[in-house]
Coordinates of C-alpha atoms in Angstrom, one line a residue:
Chain A
M1 CA -16.0 -27.6 -15.7
S2 CA -15.7 -26.7 -12.0
G3 CA -17.0 -23.7 -10.4
Q4 CA -15.0 -20.3 -10.7
T5 CA -14.2 -17.9 -7.9
L6 CA -14.9 -14.2 -8.4
T7 CA -11.3 -13.5 -9.2
E8 CA -11.2 -16.3 -11.9
K9 CA -14.5 -15.1 -13.4
I10 CA -13.2 -11.6 -13.8
L11 CA -9.9 -12.8 -15.2
A12 CA -11.4 -14.9 -17.8
R13 CA -13.9 -12.4 -18.9
A14 CA -11.1 -9.7 -19.3
S15 CA -8.9 -12.1 -21.2
G16 CA -11.5 -13.5 -23.5
K17 CA -11.7 -16.9 -22.1
K18 CA -14.3 -19.3 -20.9
E19 CA -12.5 -20.2 -17.8
V20 CA -9.1 -19.9 -16.2
S21 CA -7.0 -22.0 -13.7
P22 CA -4.6 -21.2 -11.1
G23 CA -1.0 -20.8 -12.4
E24 CA -2.1 -19.9 -15.9
I25 CA -0.7 -16.7 -17.4
V26 CA -3.4 -14.5 -19.0
I27 CA -3.3 -11.0 -20.7
A28 CA -6.4 -9.0 -19.7
G29 CA -7.7 -5.7 -20.9
V30 CA -7.5 -2.9 -18.1
D31 CA -10.5 -0.7 -17.3
A32 CA -8.4 1.5 -15.0
L33 CA -4.9 2.5 -14.4
F34 CA -4.0 4.2 -11.3
M35 CA -0.8 6.2 -10.7
H36 CA 0.4 8.4 -7.7
S37 CA 3.8 9.5 -9.0
P38 CA 4.2 8.7 -12.7
S39 CA 7.4 10.9 -13.1
Y40 CA 9.8 8.0 -13.8
K41 CA 7.2 6.4 -16.1
F42 CA 7.2 9.5 -18.2
R43 CA 10.9 9.5 -18.2
H44 CA 10.5 5.9 -19.7
F45 CA 8.4 7.4 -22.3
E46 CA 11.3 9.7 -23.3
K47 CA 13.5 6.8 -23.7
I48 CA 11.1 4.7 -25.7
G49 CA 10.6 7.9 -28.0
G50 CA 7.7 8.8 -30.2
V51 CA 4.9 8.2 -27.6
K52 CA 1.8 9.8 -29.0
S53 CA -0.5 9.3 -26.1
V54 CA -1.7 6.7 -23.5
W55 CA -4.1 4.1 -24.8
D56 CA -7.2 5.7 -23.5
G57 CA -6.8 9.0 -21.6
D58 CA -10.1 8.4 -19.8
K59 CA -8.8 5.3 -18.2
V60 CA -5.7 6.8 -16.7
I61 CA -6.0 8.4 -13.4
V62 CA -3.2 10.2 -11.7
A63 CA -3.4 11.4 -8.0
A64 CA -0.5 13.8 -7.7
G65 CA -1.7 14.8 -4.3
H66 CA -1.7 11.2 -3.0
H67 CA 1.6 11.5 -1.1
M68 CA 1.5 15.3 -0.3
F69 CA -1.1 18.1 0.1
L70 CA 1.5 20.5 -1.1
P71 CA 5.2 19.9 -2.0
S72 CA 7.5 20.2 0.9
N73 CA 10.7 21.1 -1.0
Q74 CA 11.6 22.0 -4.6
D75 CA 12.6 18.4 -5.6
Y76 CA 9.0 17.3 -5.0
A77 CA 7.5 20.6 -6.5
D78 CA 9.7 19.9 -9.7
A79 CA 8.4 16.3 -9.8
V80 CA 4.7 17.4 -9.7
T81 CA 5.2 19.9 -12.4
F82 CA 6.9 17.2 -14.7
V83 CA 3.8 15.0 -13.9
R84 CA 1.3 17.8 -14.7
K85 CA 3.1 18.5 -18.0
G86 CA 3.3 14.7 -18.9
C87 CA -0.5 14.3 -18.2
K88 CA -1.3 17.1 -20.7
Q89 CA 1.4 15.7 -23.3
Y90 CA 0.1 12.2 -23.1
G91 CA -3.7 12.9 -23.1
I92 CA -4.3 11.8 -19.4
K93 CA -7.7 13.3 -18.8
H94 CA -7.9 12.6 -14.9
L95 CA -5.5 14.4 -12.6
Y96 CA -6.3 14.9 -9.0
D97 CA -3.8 17.5 -7.9
M98 CA -2.6 18.9 -4.5
G99 CA -5.1 18.7 -1.6
T100 CA -7.8 16.5 -3.5
G101 CA -6.9 13.3 -1.4
I102 CA -5.8 9.8 -1.2
G103 CA -6.1 8.0 -4.6
H104 CA -7.6 4.9 -3.4
Y105 CA -10.6 6.8 -1.9
L106 CA -10.9 9.0 -5.0
M107 CA -10.9 6.0 -7.6
V108 CA -13.9 4.5 -5.7
E109 CA -15.6 7.9 -4.8
K110 CA -15.2 9.3 -8.4
G111 CA -16.4 6.1 -10.2
H112 CA -13.2 5.3 -12.0
V113 CA -13.8 1.7 -11.1
W114 CA -16.9 -0.6 -11.0
P115 CA -18.0 -4.4 -10.0
G116 CA -16.3 -6.7 -12.5
A117 CA -13.7 -4.1 -13.7
I118 CA -10.0 -4.8 -13.9
A119 CA -7.8 -2.1 -12.3
V120 CA -4.1 -1.9 -11.8
G121 CA -2.1 0.8 -10.1
S122 CA 1.4 1.8 -9.2
D123 CA 0.7 1.8 -5.4
S124 CA 0.7 -1.6 -3.5
H125 CA -2.4 -0.6 -1.9
T126 CA -4.2 -0.8 -5.2
T127 CA -5.9 -3.9 -4.0
A128 CA -8.3 -1.3 -2.2
Y129 CA -10.9 -1.1 -5.1
G130 CA -11.9 -4.8 -4.4
C131 CA -14.3 -3.3 -1.9
I132 CA -16.8 -2.8 -4.9
G133 CA -16.1 -6.1 -6.7
C134 CA -13.3 -4.7 -8.8
L135 CA -10.2 -6.9 -9.4
A136 CA -7.6 -4.5 -8.5
S137 CA -3.9 -5.5 -8.4
P138 CA -0.6 -3.4 -7.8
M139 CA 2.0 -3.3 -10.5
N140 CA 4.6 -0.4 -10.5
F141 CA 7.3 -0.4 -13.0
E142 CA 5.2 -2.1 -15.6
T143 CA 2.6 0.6 -15.6
T144 CA 4.8 2.4 -18.3
E145 CA 3.6 -0.7 -20.5
V146 CA 0.0 -0.8 -19.4
M147 CA -0.3 3.1 -20.4
L148 CA 0.8 2.2 -23.9
S149 CA -1.1 -1.1 -24.5
G150 CA -4.0 -0.9 -22.1
K151 CA -3.3 -4.6 -21.2
A152 CA -1.7 -6.4 -18.3
W153 CA -0.6 -10.1 -17.7
F154 CA -1.6 -12.0 -14.6
K155 CA -0.7 -15.4 -13.1
V156 CA -4.2 -16.6 -12.3
P157 CA -3.9 -17.0 -8.5
P158 CA -5.4 -19.7 -6.0
T159 CA -8.1 -17.9 -3.9
I160 CA -8.5 -17.9 -0.2
M161 CA -12.1 -17.3 1.0
V162 CA -12.6 -15.4 4.4
K163 CA -16.0 -15.7 5.7
L164 CA -16.9 -13.2 8.5
E165 CA -20.0 -13.6 10.6
G166 CA -21.5 -11.9 13.7
I167 CA -21.6 -8.4 15.1
T168 CA -18.7 -6.8 16.9
K169 CA -18.7 -5.6 20.4
R170 CA -19.2 -1.8 21.0
G171 CA -15.7 -0.1 20.6
V172 CA -14.4 -2.8 18.2
S173 CA -14.1 -1.6 14.6
A174 CA -13.6 -3.0 11.1
R175 CA -10.0 -2.1 11.6
D176 CA -9.9 -4.5 14.5
V177 CA -11.4 -7.4 12.6
A178 CA -9.3 -6.7 9.5
Q179 CA -6.2 -6.7 11.6
H180 CA -7.2 -9.9 13.3
V181 CA -7.5 -11.5 9.8
L182 CA -4.3 -10.1 8.8
G183 CA -2.6 -11.6 11.9
I184 CA -4.1 -15.0 11.2
I185 CA -3.1 -15.1 7.6
G186 CA 0.3 -13.4 8.2
P187 CA 2.7 -11.4 6.1
D188 CA 3.0 -14.0 3.2
G189 CA -0.1 -16.2 3.8
A190 CA -1.7 -14.9 0.7
L191 CA 1.5 -14.5 -1.3
W192 CA 0.5 -14.9 -5.1
H193 CA -3.1 -15.6 -3.9
A194 CA -6.4 -13.7 -4.3
V195 CA -8.4 -13.3 -1.1
E196 CA -12.2 -13.1 -1.3
Y197 CA -14.2 -11.7 1.6
A198 CA -17.8 -12.8 2.4
G199 CA -20.3 -13.2 5.2
S200 CA -22.9 -11.1 6.9
Y201 CA -20.4 -9.0 8.9
I202 CA -18.9 -7.7 5.6
N203 CA -22.2 -7.0 4.0
R204 CA -23.3 -4.7 7.0
L205 CA -20.3 -2.6 6.5
S206 CA -20.1 0.5 4.6
I207 CA -18.0 0.7 1.2
Q208 CA -15.1 2.7 2.8
Q209 CA -15.0 0.1 5.8
R210 CA -15.0 -2.7 3.4
M211 CA -12.0 -1.1 1.8
I212 CA -9.9 -1.8 4.9
F213 CA -10.2 -5.4 4.2
S214 CA -9.5 -5.3 0.4
L215 CA -6.7 -2.8 1.0
L216 CA -5.0 -4.7 3.7
T217 CA -4.8 -7.8 1.5
T218 CA -1.6 -6.5 0.1
E219 CA 0.0 -6.8 3.7
M220 CA -0.6 -10.5 3.5
G221 CA 1.1 -10.7 0.0
G222 CA -2.1 -11.0 -1.8
M223 CA -2.5 -10.1 -5.5
C224 CA -6.1 -8.7 -4.9
G225 CA -8.8 -8.7 -2.3
M226 CA -12.3 -8.4 -2.9
M227 CA -15.9 -9.0 -2.2
E228 CA -18.9 -9.3 -4.4
S229 CA -20.9 -6.3 -5.0
D230 CA -24.3 -6.0 -3.2
D231 CA -27.3 -3.6 -3.3
L232 CA -25.3 -1.1 -1.4
V233 CA -22.6 -1.1 -3.9
L234 CA -24.9 -1.1 -6.9
R235 CA -26.8 1.9 -5.5
F236 CA -23.5 3.7 -4.7
M237 CA -22.3 3.0 -8.4
E238 CA -25.6 4.4 -9.8
R239 CA -24.6 7.9 -9.1
R240 CA -20.8 7.4 -9.7
S241 CA -19.7 5.0 -12.1
R242 CA -18.1 6.3 -15.4
Q243 CA -19.5 3.7 -17.4
A244 CA -22.4 1.1 -17.6
F245 CA -21.2 -2.4 -16.2
E246 CA -22.2 -5.8 -15.6
P247 CA -21.1 -7.2 -12.2
V248 CA -19.5 -10.6 -11.9
Y249 CA -20.5 -13.0 -9.1
R250 CA -18.7 -16.1 -8.0
D251 CA -20.0 -19.7 -8.7
S252 CA -21.4 -21.6 -5.7
D253 CA -19.2 -24.5 -6.3
A254 CA -16.0 -22.5 -6.7
Q255 CA -12.8 -24.1 -5.6
Y256 CA -10.6 -22.5 -2.8
A257 CA -7.1 -23.1 -1.7
R258 CA -8.3 -22.3 1.9
I259 CA -11.4 -21.2 3.5
L260 CA -11.3 -19.3 6.9
E261 CA -14.5 -19.0 8.9
I262 CA -14.4 -16.4 11.6
D263 CA -16.9 -15.2 14.1
V264 CA -16.4 -11.5 15.1
S265 CA -18.7 -11.3 18.1
A266 CA -16.1 -12.1 20.8
L267 CA -13.3 -10.0 19.2
E268 CA -11.3 -7.4 21.3
P269 CA -9.4 -4.4 20.2
Q270 CA -6.4 -5.4 18.2
V271 CA -3.1 -3.7 17.3
A272 CA -0.2 -4.2 15.1
I273 CA 3.2 -3.7 16.8
P274 CA 6.4 -2.7 15.0
P275 CA 7.9 -3.7 12.7
Q276 CA 5.2 -5.5 10.7
P277 CA 1.6 -4.7 9.8
S278 CA 0.7 -8.4 10.3
D279 CA 2.2 -8.5 13.8
T280 CA -1.0 -8.5 15.5
K281 CA -1.5 -8.4 19.2
L282 CA -4.5 -7.7 21.6
L283 CA -4.4 -4.0 22.4
A284 CA -4.6 -5.1 26.2
E285 CA -1.2 -6.5 25.7
V286 CA 0.5 -3.1 24.8
E287 CA -1.5 -0.8 27.2
G288 CA 0.7 1.7 28.7
V289 CA 3.1 2.4 25.8
Q290 CA 3.6 6.2 25.6
V291 CA 2.9 7.9 22.3
Q292 CA 4.0 11.2 21.0
Q293 CA 2.0 11.3 17.7
A294 CA -1.6 9.9 17.0
Y295 CA -2.8 9.8 13.5
V296 CA -6.3 9.3 12.3
G297 CA -6.2 9.2 8.5
G298 CA -4.6 7.0 5.8
C299 CA -6.1 4.7 3.3
T300 CA -7.3 2.5 6.2
G301 CA -8.4 5.3 8.4
G302 CA -9.3 8.3 6.4
G303 CA -13.1 7.4 5.7
I304 CA -16.1 9.2 7.2
D305 CA -16.8 6.2 9.4
D306 CA -13.2 6.4 10.9
M307 CA -13.6 10.2 11.5
R308 CA -16.9 9.5 13.3
M309 CA -15.3 6.9 15.6
A310 CA -12.4 9.2 16.4
A311 CA -14.8 12.1 17.1
E312 CA -16.9 10.0 19.4
I313 CA -13.9 9.7 21.7
M314 CA -12.6 13.3 21.2
R315 CA -15.9 15.0 21.8
G316 CA -15.4 17.1 24.9
R317 CA -12.0 15.9 25.6
K318 CA -8.5 17.3 24.9
V319 CA -5.4 15.9 23.3
D320 CA -2.8 15.1 25.9
G321 CA 0.0 17.7 26.4
E322 CA 2.7 15.2 25.2
V323 CA 0.9 14.2 22.0
R324 CA 0.5 15.5 18.6
M325 CA -2.9 14.4 17.1
I326 CA -3.0 14.6 13.4
V327 CA -6.5 14.0 11.6
V328 CA -6.4 13.6 7.9
P329 CA -9.6 13.1 5.9
G330 CA -9.2 10.9 2.9
T331 CA -10.8 13.2 0.2
R332 CA -12.5 16.5 0.0
E333 CA -16.0 15.0 0.1
I334 CA -15.1 13.2 3.4
F335 CA -14.0 16.6 4.7
D336 CA -17.2 18.2 3.7
Q337 CA -19.3 15.5 5.2
M338 CA -17.1 15.9 8.6
Q339 CA -17.9 19.7 8.4
S340 CA -21.4 19.2 8.0
E341 CA -21.7 16.6 10.9
G342 CA -19.6 18.9 13.3
L343 CA -16.7 16.6 13.4
V344 CA -14.2 19.3 12.4
D345 CA -15.1 21.4 15.3
I346 CA -14.8 18.5 17.8
F347 CA -11.2 17.7 16.6
A348 CA -10.3 21.5 16.6
N349 CA -11.6 21.9 20.2
A350 CA -9.7 19.1 21.2
G351 CA -6.4 20.4 20.1
A352 CA -5.9 18.1 17.1
L353 CA -4.3 19.3 13.8
I354 CA -6.5 18.9 10.8
T355 CA -4.7 18.8 7.5
P356 CA -6.0 18.8 3.9
P357 CA -6.7 15.4 2.3
Y358 CA -3.6 13.2 1.6
C359 CA -1.9 10.2 2.7
G360 CA -0.7 11.8 6.1
P361 CA 2.4 10.7 7.9
C362 CA 2.1 7.0 6.9
Q363 CA 5.4 7.5 5.3
M364 CA 7.3 10.5 6.0
V365 CA 7.2 12.4 2.7
C366 CA 5.2 15.5 3.3
V367 CA 4.8 16.7 7.1
G368 CA 4.4 15.0 10.4
H369 CA 8.0 13.4 10.8
L370 CA 8.9 11.7 13.8
G371 CA 11.9 12.4 15.8
G372 CA 14.4 9.8 16.8
G373 CA 13.1 7.7 19.8
E374 CA 9.3 8.7 19.1
V375 CA 6.3 6.5 19.0
M376 CA 3.3 7.0 16.8
I377 CA 0.0 5.2 16.7
G378 CA -2.1 5.5 13.7
T379 CA -5.0 4.1 11.6
H380 CA -2.9 3.8 8.4
P381 CA -1.7 0.6 6.9
R382 CA 2.0 0.4 7.4
N383 CA 4.6 0.3 10.2
L384 CA 7.8 -1.1 8.5
P385 CA 11.4 -0.1 8.8
G386 CA 12.4 2.9 6.7
R387 CA 8.9 4.4 6.6
A388 CA 9.3 6.8 9.7
G389 CA 13.0 7.4 10.0
K390 CA 15.7 5.9 12.3
D391 CA 15.0 4.7 15.9
T392 CA 11.0 5.2 15.7
A393 CA 8.2 3.0 16.4
I394 CA 4.6 2.8 14.8
Y395 CA 1.5 1.0 16.3
L396 CA -1.4 0.4 14.0
A397 CA -4.9 0.5 15.5
S398 CA -8.6 1.5 15.1
P399 CA -9.8 5.1 15.0
Y400 CA -11.2 4.5 18.5
S401 CA -8.0 3.3 20.0
T402 CA -5.9 5.9 18.2
A403 CA -7.9 8.7 19.5
A404 CA -8.0 7.1 23.0
A405 CA -4.2 7.1 22.9
A406 CA -4.2 10.7 21.9
V407 CA -6.4 11.6 25.0
A408 CA -4.4 9.5 27.4
G409 CA -0.8 10.0 26.0
E410 CA -0.5 6.1 26.0
I411 CA -2.1 3.2 24.4
T412 CA -5.2 2.4 26.4
D413 CA -8.6 0.5 25.8
P414 CA -10.8 3.0 24.1
R415 CA -13.9 1.7 25.6
K416 CA -13.6 3.6 28.8
Y417 CA -14.2 6.7 26.8
L418 CA -17.4 5.5 25.1
Chain B
M1 CA 23.0 -16.2 -21.2
A2 CA 25.8 -18.1 -19.6
A3 CA 25.7 -19.0 -15.8
T4 CA 27.5 -16.3 -13.7
H5 CA 29.7 -16.7 -10.4
G6 CA 29.5 -14.2 -7.4
I7 CA 29.4 -13.9 -3.8
A8 CA 26.1 -14.2 -1.7
W9 CA 24.8 -11.6 0.5
T10 CA 22.2 -13.3 2.9
F11 CA 19.0 -11.8 4.3
G12 CA 16.1 -13.2 6.3
D13 CA 12.4 -13.3 5.8
H14 CA 10.1 -10.3 4.8
I15 CA 12.7 -7.7 3.8
N16 CA 10.6 -4.7 2.9
T17 CA 11.2 -2.3 0.1
E18 CA 11.2 0.7 2.2
A19 CA 14.4 -0.9 3.7
I20 CA 16.0 -1.2 0.2
L21 CA 14.9 2.2 -1.1
G22 CA 13.9 4.5 1.8
S23 CA 10.7 6.5 1.7
G24 CA 10.9 9.9 0.1
K25 CA 14.2 8.8 -1.8
E26 CA 12.9 8.4 -5.2
E27 CA 13.7 11.7 -6.2
N28 CA 17.1 11.7 -4.4
W29 CA 18.9 8.5 -5.4
G30 CA 22.4 9.6 -4.3
S31 CA 21.4 9.3 -0.6
A32 CA 19.3 6.3 -1.3
M33 CA 22.3 4.4 -2.6
D34 CA 24.1 4.9 0.7
G35 CA 21.3 3.5 2.8
V36 CA 20.4 0.3 0.8
L37 CA 19.4 -2.4 3.2
A38 CA 21.2 -0.7 6.2
Y39 CA 18.6 -1.6 8.5
Y40 CA 19.2 -5.3 8.0
D41 CA 22.9 -5.1 7.1
P42 CA 24.9 -2.1 7.7
E43 CA 27.8 -3.4 5.6
F44 CA 25.9 -4.1 2.5
A45 CA 25.8 -0.6 0.9
R46 CA 29.4 -0.1 1.4
K47 CA 31.0 -3.6 0.6
V48 CA 28.7 -5.0 -2.1
K49 CA 30.5 -5.6 -5.5
T50 CA 29.3 -5.9 -9.0
G51 CA 28.5 -9.6 -9.8
D52 CA 27.3 -10.3 -6.2
F53 CA 24.0 -12.0 -5.4
I54 CA 21.2 -11.3 -2.9
V55 CA 20.1 -14.6 -1.2
A56 CA 17.1 -14.2 1.0
G57 CA 14.2 -15.7 2.9
R58 CA 10.5 -15.6 2.4
N59 CA 8.4 -12.7 0.9
F60 CA 11.7 -10.8 -0.3
G61 CA 10.6 -7.1 -1.3
T62 CA 7.4 -7.1 0.5
S63 CA 5.4 -3.8 1.2
S64 CA 5.5 -0.7 -1.0
G65 CA 5.5 -1.0 -4.9
R66 CA 8.3 1.3 -5.4
P67 CA 10.9 0.0 -7.9
A68 CA 13.5 -0.9 -5.3
G69 CA 15.1 -3.6 -7.5
E70 CA 16.6 -0.6 -9.5
I71 CA 18.7 0.4 -6.7
L72 CA 20.1 -3.1 -6.3
R73 CA 20.8 -3.3 -10.0
Q74 CA 22.7 -0.1 -9.9
K75 CA 24.6 -1.4 -6.7
G76 CA 25.8 -4.3 -9.1
V77 CA 23.7 -7.2 -7.9
K78 CA 23.4 -9.7 -10.6
A79 CA 20.2 -11.6 -9.3
V80 CA 18.0 -12.0 -6.3
I81 CA 17.6 -15.6 -5.1
C82 CA 14.9 -16.0 -2.3
E83 CA 12.7 -18.7 -0.7
S84 CA 9.7 -16.5 -2.1
S85 CA 9.3 -13.1 -3.5
S86 CA 6.6 -10.3 -3.1
M87 CA 4.5 -10.2 -6.3
I88 CA 5.1 -6.5 -7.0
F89 CA 8.9 -6.6 -6.3
Y90 CA 9.1 -9.8 -8.5
R91 CA 7.4 -8.3 -11.3
N92 CA 9.1 -4.8 -11.2
T93 CA 12.5 -6.3 -10.8
W94 CA 12.4 -8.6 -13.7
N95 CA 11.1 -5.8 -15.7
I96 CA 14.0 -3.7 -14.5
G97 CA 16.1 -6.2 -16.1
L98 CA 17.3 -7.9 -12.8
P99 CA 16.1 -11.4 -12.3
V100 CA 14.5 -12.7 -9.2
L101 CA 14.5 -16.6 -8.6
Q102 CA 12.2 -18.2 -6.1
C103 CA 14.1 -21.1 -4.9
P104 CA 12.4 -22.8 -1.8
G105 CA 15.2 -24.1 0.6
I106 CA 17.9 -21.8 -0.7
L107 CA 18.5 -20.0 2.5
G108 CA 19.4 -23.3 4.2
K109 CA 22.0 -24.1 1.5
V110 CA 23.9 -20.8 1.0
K111 CA 25.8 -18.9 3.8
K112 CA 26.9 -15.3 3.5
G113 CA 30.1 -14.9 1.6
D114 CA 29.5 -18.3 -0.2
E115 CA 30.5 -18.2 -3.9
I116 CA 27.5 -19.5 -5.9
E117 CA 26.8 -19.9 -9.8
V118 CA 23.6 -18.8 -11.1
D119 CA 22.0 -19.9 -14.4
I120 CA 19.0 -17.7 -15.0
E121 CA 17.5 -19.4 -18.0
A122 CA 17.8 -22.8 -16.5
G123 CA 16.9 -21.4 -13.0
T124 CA 19.5 -23.2 -11.2
V125 CA 21.7 -22.1 -8.3
K126 CA 24.9 -24.1 -7.5
N127 CA 26.9 -23.5 -4.2
M128 CA 30.6 -23.8 -5.3
K129 CA 31.8 -24.7 -1.9
T130 CA 29.4 -27.7 -1.4
G131 CA 28.7 -28.5 -5.0
E132 CA 24.9 -28.7 -4.5
V133 CA 22.6 -27.6 -7.1
M134 CA 19.2 -26.2 -6.4
Q135 CA 16.3 -25.7 -8.9
A136 CA 14.3 -22.6 -8.7
E137 CA 10.4 -22.5 -9.5
E138 CA 9.6 -21.8 -13.2
T139 CA 9.7 -18.3 -14.2
P140 CA 6.6 -17.1 -16.3
W141 CA 7.5 -17.1 -20.0
I142 CA 6.6 -13.6 -20.4
L143 CA 9.2 -12.5 -17.9
L144 CA 11.9 -14.5 -19.3
E145 CA 11.0 -12.9 -22.9
I146 CA 11.3 -9.3 -21.3
Y147 CA 14.5 -10.3 -19.5
R148 CA 16.0 -11.4 -22.8
Q149 CA 15.2 -8.0 -24.2
G150 CA 17.1 -6.4 -21.4
G151 CA 13.8 -5.5 -19.4
M152 CA 10.7 -3.8 -20.2
L153 CA 12.0 -0.8 -22.2
G154 CA 14.0 -3.1 -24.6
W155 CA 11.0 -5.4 -24.9
I156 CA 8.7 -2.5 -25.8
K157 CA 11.2 -1.1 -28.3
G158 CA 11.6 -4.5 -29.9
R159 CA 7.8 -5.0 -30.4
R160 CA 7.2 -1.1 -31.5
T161 CA 4.8 -2.1 -34.4
E162 CA 2.3 -3.7 -32.0
Y163 CA 1.7 -0.4 -30.3
K164 CA -0.9 2.1 -31.7
T165 CA 0.2 4.5 -29.1
L166 CA 3.8 4.7 -30.7
E167 CA 4.9 6.6 -33.8
Q168 CA 6.2 4.2 -36.3
A169 CA 9.5 4.8 -38.1

C-alpha cells in the first residue's frame, strides 16, 4: 500500500475505507454543510414533500448575510424571510443573519469545521476551510440531498503539492504569493484535483492568510485546497471547535500528480487583470491604470491582517478625489479587532467608506455597483464577466496595492508608501 | 434513452457561470433568460431552440457554484459537450437533469451550426456532416443513476425509504 495524501486520508476515513485511489467514487459522511442562499433548496424540499428536518441541525450552517449586509430590494428581503422561515421549519440551528459577515470566515471563526473534517458548501469558495486542514469542497444544487442524508459523494482526486519556502520582501503579501501560484497553475490546472500547500512560508502565515491559498484553489478548478494543521491551528481550535477531533496528516511517501516548489523571496507585487482571476501579471506591468473604486475586503481580503496592511498605507493619507474606497471587514470579530487597533479611525480619516461585514462589491448584489466604463481594484477573489455589470474592468491585488491605488487614483507600486 | 439530434452552438474555453446566469439574477429569472451567454455570443439567448446542444472548450462552467445549468435547460439545451467541465457545474447540471459530457477534442470536430447526434448513455457524439464519432469520458455511475430518474429530485423521491428525514407514506 503506497502512502496517502492528506486528501486521500480524510476521504478514506470519512467513507469507512482503509485507503482510496484517484478516480474512485466514494460516499462520505459530512461534518458541516455551509449554505449562503438556500432558498431554492427549501423549494426543493416543498417539491419532495414530507421533509421533517435536516439530518443534523447542528451541522447545517446558513449565512444569510454573506451576500448582503441588508437587503437592497424587496425581492432579496423576501428571499431572506423565506430562508429564516425554512431554517426554523427544518431545524437548522446556525443562521448568521444580516451584518454578521462572510460565511467562509464565520465557518472557521465559529468552529463549525476542524482539522480532518469534511465540509461541503453551496459557494464555490467553500474550499476556504482547507486552511485548518479540513477537506472542504463546493457543491451547490446537491446540497438539498446532503441536507437530507448527511452524506456526499466524491470522485477521489489526484493531488497537486505546492511547496512554498522563503520570506517575502516588504510590501509583498500572501495575496501576491497566492496570485503567483494561481497564475502558474492556471484556470483549469487543478481541474478535478486536490491541491495541498506546505512549506515554511505557509506555516509562518496566520490562519486567515492561509485561507487565501485554500480559497483561491477553486479559481484553478480544484476540488479542495488545504494544508496540514499545525500548532497554530490546534491552539486556535481549542477555543473554537464545536467538537473534539482527531487531525489527519499526510504520509511521507504520498503520491502526487505534480509537485511545485516555489521560493517566494524574490517575488514582486502581483495583480490579476480582467477577465480571469488567474490572468496574473506583475503589478509593474499595469502601473498607471486609473481606478474609480478600490475595495479592501472579500473572502480573500477581509481578514485582520488585510486590514492592517491597507491601514499601513492609509495612515495619514487621503483617498484620491476620483476614487471611492470601500473597506469591508470579513466578520464582526474582525471589525471589533479593527476598532481596538485604531484601524477604523485610520480608514475613516482617509475618507474611505466602511460597511458592515459581508461579501462587498465582489459581485454586485448589495451596494457598490460600478458604472459603465469604470475600473475597480480589489482584494476579493473574482473579476469575471457578468460579476460587475457591462463594460467594467476589475483588477485583483493585495491590500497594500489596493490601498495604494486608492491614494494615487491609479495602480501603483505600494512600496513607495511603506 | 435513445440518441438525439440537434444543432451545435460552440463556445471557447473557461466560459464562466456568471456569463450564463448573471450575478443577482437568481431571484429574477425573466431577465436572466434574456442575457444567457450574451457576453460570449449575443445571438444565443434569442436564437437557441429546444433540442440544440452546447459544444464548448476547456473548463466550461467555471467560477461561481450557482445552478447555471438550470437556465440552459429552460432554454431547451439538451446536453453540454465540452473539452472539460468545471467540477461544480458538472455536478450541478447532471443533478438538474441536463447531461454534461467531457469529450476531449470535441471543439476541433464540431463547428457552430453543425448537426450532431448525442447518445448520453453511450457517451458518444457524432457529427452528422462528417460522420465522425467521438467518445466522451466515462460519467460517474452515480450521476447516470440520478439522470435516469430525471435528476436529483426524482432520484430522492425514488429512494424515499432510505431517508430518515422524510415522512414515509
